[in-house]
Amino acid sequence: MADAQPGDHDIVFVGHVDLGGVFRGKGVVGREWPHRCRWGVGWPPANLMLTPFGVLAPNAFGSRGDMFVVPDPATLVAVPAIGDAPPLRLALGHLRSADGAAWECCPRAYLEGVLADLEAEAGLRLKGAFEHEFLFSGLEAQPGDAFSLGAFRRFSAFAADLVRALDGAGITAETVIAEYAPQQIEVPVAPVTGLAIADQAAVFREVVRWVANGYGCVASFTPIAEAGGVGSGAHLHFSLLDRQGGPAAYDAASPTGLSAVAASFLAGVRRRLPDIVAVTAPTVVSYERLQPHRWSAAYNTMAVRDREAALRICPVRPGTDRPEAEQFNMEFRATDGSANPHLVLGIMAAAGLEGIRDRLPPDLPFEGDPEDFHPDALERLGIERLPTSLEDALARFDQWGRALVPPGLADAFVAMKSAEIASLEGADDGEVVARYRAVF
Ligand code: GLU
Ligand code: MG
């Protein structure tokens, strides 16, 4: 954004969401900005191995080597000072080596590559937005709060400031919701295309945290904030566009509304879901959320308008101001705010592209509650329970899912997540939840 250009004494935080889902980088002083757009900020390769708790996993990089986070000037945003929150300037970058080449371990470069393949091979682009749920500590919890005007009244000043701050970051908030759980808020935002879907999610999380801090409060995107509590998801709503930018996912004549190519894409994602869920739901507490009857995703089901499905076909409404083909979208629910949005979108798109390459036939939408089905019946339908722990999900990713990402990235992810799991050994449920809540 042109008006985001920093003055000499403004600071631009140049960073990326790392493999652990944390936004890390360095502040660049405004007078350095033009130079740093080319040069970047120095980044030891070992930083790749930081767990979300800030501890380095064992790694071969050690103290050696130099990478750079090189900002993409198109991502520069400036959020004005709002309330007691100071102004925020942010830019996202790629991890590059000294010769300027993108590092195979860079999550943003990975997503870019997958999106380029999807466009080159299938003529498709993605349009979408992550729909985040988060807890705001400034919203005093009261019984019966869900969706109530009473709850809204208690956080409406924060909501109005947040909408303004998001505008400053180029993100268009659409609705403001007092969600089901105590202190839980959701602010769906307008869809964008391609890389910007993940960039927008990364910036959204930080702007929410920034404005919350201005209130002397915190916002948490942790998937589970209290042992046994309600989960927070970061559902990914998406559709497909053709080369002309027209909608490509909708076919009014098909029973699900899915076009043939969208059905293959979705079947590819469904087939791979158990292999990739370690990436999309990447923390120990993610698996407390992915349980049956929590309106998240416990099985690799695709269903029409069912919030227990991992892949949900969302409704279209005839006779409104937007054509049905433009309204039509699908929802990937097996992800949360502890995940790296670039990796989530990248690996989902890679799985979908595989489905297109393999010309997968449309899945039959699942009907009913998988918990009521005999395991043999589920097997016949190709439905399986998603891994029930990060450890199991990681083993599955290490064996099968890694084929969808560059080898160096897969190795680093598995090693870093293994260290994260090991670091929680001996902690009881309450401590585990509290540790993640403090980070996310
Ligand atoms: N909180 C639920 C989740 O963990 C989602 C509820 C909803 O459908 O918005 O995904
Ligand atoms: Mg919700």
GROMACS .gro file of N, CA and C in nm, residues 4-81:
model
  234
    4ALA      N    1   0.164   0.326   0.307
    4ALA     CA    2   0.228   0.253   0.415
    4ALA      C    3   0.378   0.282   0.422
    5GLN      N    4   0.434   0.348   0.317
    5GLN     CA    5   0.579   0.372   0.312
    5GLN      C    6   0.626   0.432   0.444
    6PRO      N    7   0.730   0.376   0.505
    6PRO     CA    8   0.774   0.427   0.636
    6PRO      C    9   0.853   0.557   0.625
    7GLY      N   10   0.834   0.643   0.723
    7GLY     CA   11   0.923   0.759   0.737
    7GLY      C   12   1.055   0.711   0.797
    8ASP      N   13   1.153   0.802   0.804
    8ASP     CA   14   1.287   0.761   0.849
    8ASP      C   15   1.288   0.690   0.984
    9HIS      N   16   1.200   0.735   1.074
    9HIS     CA   17   1.205   0.679   1.210
    9HIS      C   18   1.095   0.578   1.237
   10ASP      N   19   1.018   0.544   1.138
   10ASP     CA   20   0.919   0.436   1.156
   10ASP      C   21   0.992   0.302   1.150
   11ILE      N   22   0.933   0.205   1.213
   11ILE     CA   23   0.995   0.071   1.210
   11ILE      C   24   0.900  -0.026   1.139
   12VAL      N   25   0.955  -0.096   1.042
   12VAL     CA   26   0.876  -0.199   0.972
   12VAL      C   27   0.921  -0.335   1.025
   13PHE      N   28   0.828  -0.413   1.077
   13PHE     CA   29   0.864  -0.547   1.120
   13PHE      C   30   0.860  -0.639   0.998
   14VAL      N   31   0.977  -0.688   0.959
   14VAL     CA   32   0.990  -0.774   0.841
   14VAL      C   33   0.999  -0.917   0.890
   15GLY      N   34   0.906  -1.000   0.850
   15GLY     CA   35   0.909  -1.136   0.903
   15GLY      C   36   0.836  -1.237   0.818
   16HIS      N   37   0.815  -1.349   0.878
   16HIS     CA   38   0.743  -1.459   0.812
   16HIS      C   39   0.682  -1.542   0.923
   17VAL      N   40   0.582  -1.621   0.888
   17VAL     CA   41   0.532  -1.717   0.986
   17VAL      C   42   0.621  -1.839   0.973
   18ASP      N   43   0.680  -1.880   1.086
   18ASP     CA   44   0.778  -1.989   1.077
   18ASP      C   45   0.709  -2.125   1.081
   19LEU      N   46   0.789  -2.231   1.078
   19LEU     CA   47   0.730  -2.366   1.073
   19LEU      C   48   0.646  -2.395   1.196
   20GLY      N   49   0.680  -2.329   1.307
   20GLY     CA   50   0.604  -2.349   1.430
   20GLY      C   51   0.480  -2.264   1.439
   21GLY      N   52   0.455  -2.181   1.337
   21GLY     CA   53   0.333  -2.100   1.337
   21GLY      C   54   0.349  -1.966   1.406
   22VAL      N   55   0.472  -1.928   1.437
   22VAL     CA   56   0.496  -1.801   1.507
   22VAL      C   57   0.550  -1.699   1.406
   23PHE      N   58   0.501  -1.575   1.414
   23PHE     CA   59   0.549  -1.467   1.327
   23PHE      C   60   0.682  -1.419   1.383
   24ARG      N   61   0.789  -1.446   1.311
   24ARG     CA   62   0.921  -1.404   1.359
   24ARG      C   63   0.994  -1.325   1.250
   25GLY      N   64   1.076  -1.231   1.291
   25GLY     CA   65   1.153  -1.152   1.196
   25GLY      C   66   1.227  -1.044   1.271
   26LYS      N   67   1.253  -0.933   1.208
   26LYS     CA   68   1.327  -0.824   1.271
   26LYS      C   69   1.267  -0.690   1.231
   27GLY      N   70   1.281  -0.592   1.317
   27GLY     CA   71   1.233  -0.457   1.286
   27GLY      C   72   1.336  -0.383   1.200
   28VAL      N   73   1.289  -0.326   1.091
   28VAL     CA   74   1.378  -0.248   1.003
   28VAL      C   75   1.343  -0.100   1.019
   29VAL      N   76   1.443  -0.019   1.049
   29VAL     CA   77   1.420   0.126   1.065
   29VAL      C   78   1.394   0.187   0.928
   30GLY      N   79   1.294   0.275   0.921
   30GLY     CA   80   1.244   0.325   0.793
   30GLY      C   81   1.350   0.372   0.694
   31ARG      N   82   1.455   0.439   0.745
   31ARG     CA   83   1.556   0.491   0.651
   31ARG      C   84   1.632   0.378   0.581
   32GLU      N   85   1.624   0.258   0.638
   32GLU     CA   86   1.691   0.141   0.581
   32GLU      C   87   1.600   0.065   0.484
   33TRP      N   88   1.474   0.102   0.480
   33TRP     CA   89   1.373   0.020   0.410
   33TRP      C   90   1.407  -0.008   0.263
   34PRO      N   91   1.437   0.099   0.183
   34PRO     CA   92   1.463   0.070   0.041
   34PRO      C   93   1.577  -0.030   0.023
   35HIS      N   94   1.683  -0.014   0.102
   35HIS     CA   95   1.798  -0.105   0.093
   35HIS      C   96   1.758  -0.246   0.136
   36ARG      N   97   1.683  -0.255   0.246
   36ARG     CA   98   1.648  -0.387   0.300
   36ARG      C   99   1.549  -0.462   0.213
   37CYS      N  100   1.477  -0.388   0.127
   37CYS     CA  101   1.386  -0.457   0.033
   37CYS      C  102   1.467  -0.546  -0.061
   38ARG      N  103   1.592  -0.510  -0.083
   38ARG     CA  104   1.679  -0.593  -0.169
   38ARG      C  105   1.763  -0.690  -0.086
   39TRP      N  106   1.814  -0.639   0.023
   39TRP     CA  107   1.910  -0.714   0.104
   39TRP      C  108   1.841  -0.808   0.202
   40GLY      N  109   1.732  -0.762   0.263
   40GLY     CA  110   1.664  -0.840   0.366
   40GLY      C  111   1.726  -0.820   0.503
   41VAL      N  112   1.686  -0.906   0.597
   41VAL     CA  113   1.749  -0.907   0.729
   41VAL      C  114   1.810  -1.044   0.749
   42GLY      N  115   1.924  -1.048   0.816
   42GLY     CA  116   1.996  -1.174   0.833
   42GLY      C  117   1.917  -1.273   0.917
   43TRP      N  118   1.929  -1.400   0.882
   43TRP     CA  119   1.848  -1.503   0.949
   43TRP      C  120   1.928  -1.633   0.955
   44PRO      N  121   1.978  -1.669   1.072
   44PRO     CA  122   2.053  -1.795   1.080
   44PRO      C  123   1.962  -1.913   1.040
   45PRO      N  124   2.011  -2.004   0.958
   45PRO     CA  125   1.928  -2.118   0.917
   45PRO      C  126   1.872  -2.196   1.036
   46ALA      N  127   1.947  -2.201   1.145
   46ALA     CA  128   1.901  -2.278   1.262
   46ALA      C  129   1.768  -2.225   1.316
   47ASN      N  130   1.736  -2.096   1.290
   47ASN     CA  131   1.609  -2.041   1.339
   47ASN      C  132   1.488  -2.119   1.288
   48LEU      N  133   1.508  -2.187   1.177
   48LEU     CA  134   1.402  -2.271   1.121
   48LEU      C  135   1.356  -2.376   1.222
   49MET      N  136   1.446  -2.409   1.314
   49MET     CA  137   1.419  -2.518   1.406
   49MET      C  138   1.366  -2.471   1.541
   50LEU      N  139   1.322  -2.345   1.547
   50LEU     CA  140   1.263  -2.295   1.671
   50LEU      C  141   1.125  -2.358   1.690
   51THR      N  142   1.104  -2.419   1.803
   51THR     CA  143   0.968  -2.467   1.834
   51THR      C  144   0.883  -2.345   1.871
   52PRO      N  145   0.751  -2.361   1.876
   52PRO     CA  146   0.669  -2.245   1.916
   52PRO      C  147   0.708  -2.192   2.054
   53PHE      N  148   0.771  -2.277   2.135
   53PHE     CA  149   0.809  -2.233   2.269
   53PHE      C  150   0.944  -2.161   2.269
   54GLY      N  151   1.001  -2.142   2.150
   54GLY     CA  152   1.121  -2.060   2.139
   54GLY      C  153   1.250  -2.136   2.168
   55VAL      N  154   1.242  -2.268   2.176
   55VAL     CA  155   1.363  -2.349   2.202
   55VAL      C  156   1.406  -2.412   2.070
   56LEU      N  157   1.536  -2.410   2.044
   56LEU     CA  158   1.586  -2.470   1.919
   56LEU      C  159   1.584  -2.622   1.927
   57ALA      N  160   1.521  -2.684   1.829
   57ALA     CA  161   1.526  -2.830   1.820
   57ALA      C  162   1.667  -2.869   1.776
   58PRO      N  163   1.712  -2.991   1.816
   58PRO     CA  164   1.844  -3.036   1.769
   58PRO      C  165   1.850  -3.026   1.617
   59ASN      N  166   1.961  -2.973   1.565
   59ASN     CA  167   1.968  -2.954   1.419
   59ASN      C  168   2.112  -2.952   1.372
   60ALA      N  169   2.128  -2.973   1.242
   60ALA     CA  170   2.262  -2.981   1.185
   60ALA      C  171   2.318  -2.843   1.148
   61PHE      N  172   2.234  -2.740   1.149
   61PHE     CA  173   2.281  -2.607   1.107
   61PHE      C  174   2.378  -2.549   1.209
   62GLY      N  175   2.342  -2.566   1.336
   62GLY     CA  176   2.424  -2.507   1.441
   62GLY      C  177   2.437  -2.357   1.423
   63SER      N  178   2.557  -2.306   1.448
   63SER     CA  179   2.576  -2.161   1.441
   63SER      C  180   2.615  -2.116   1.300
   64ARG      N  181   2.621  -2.212   1.209
   64ARG     CA  182   2.678  -2.180   1.077
   64ARG      C  183   2.572  -2.136   0.974
   65GLY      N  184   2.620  -2.058   0.880
   65GLY     CA  185   2.539  -2.024   0.763
   65GLY      C  186   2.461  -1.895   0.776
   66ASP      N  187   2.411  -1.845   0.665
   66ASP     CA  188   2.332  -1.722   0.663
   66ASP      C  189   2.219  -1.733   0.563
   67MET      N  190   2.102  -1.707   0.610
   67MET     CA  191   1.985  -1.689   0.523
   67MET      C  192   1.938  -1.545   0.545
   68PHE      N  193   1.840  -1.504   0.464
   68PHE     CA  194   1.788  -1.368   0.476
   68PHE      C  195   1.637  -1.372   0.464
   69VAL      N  196   1.570  -1.292   0.547
   69VAL     CA  197   1.427  -1.272   0.525
   69VAL      C  198   1.419  -1.147   0.438
   70VAL      N  199   1.376  -1.164   0.313
   70VAL     CA  200   1.373  -1.052   0.219
   70VAL      C  201   1.228  -1.009   0.202
   71PRO      N  202   1.196  -0.884   0.244
   71PRO     CA  203   1.056  -0.844   0.240
   71PRO      C  204   1.001  -0.833   0.098
   72ASP      N  205   0.876  -0.867   0.085
   72ASP     CA  206   0.803  -0.848  -0.040
   72ASP      C  207   0.729  -0.714  -0.022
   73PRO      N  208   0.777  -0.606  -0.091
   73PRO     CA  209   0.722  -0.472  -0.065
   73PRO      C  210   0.570  -0.466  -0.085
   74ALA      N  211   0.517  -0.556  -0.167
   74ALA     CA  212   0.372  -0.556  -0.190
   74ALA      C  213   0.294  -0.594  -0.065
   75THR      N  214   0.361  -0.653   0.033
   75THR     CA  215   0.289  -0.695   0.154
   75THR      C  216   0.295  -0.590   0.265
   76LEU      N  217   0.366  -0.479   0.239
   76LEU     CA  218   0.381  -0.378   0.345
   76LEU      C  219   0.245  -0.320   0.383
   77VAL      N  220   0.214  -0.326   0.512
   77VAL     CA  221   0.090  -0.264   0.559
   77VAL      C  222   0.120  -0.172   0.676
   78ALA      N  223   0.036  -0.071   0.693
   78ALA     CA  224   0.052   0.021   0.805
   78ALA      C  225  -0.080   0.034   0.878
   79VAL      N  226  -0.080  -0.008   1.000
   79VAL     CA  227  -0.200   0.005   1.083
   79VAL      C  228  -0.181   0.130   1.168
   80PRO      N  229  -0.274   0.226   1.162
   80PRO     CA  230  -0.254   0.349   1.240
   80PRO      C  231  -0.264   0.320   1.391
   81ALA      N  232  -0.214   0.414   1.470
   81ALA     CA  233  -0.231   0.402   1.615
   81ALA      C  234  -0.380   0.400   1.645
   0.00000   0.00000   0.00000
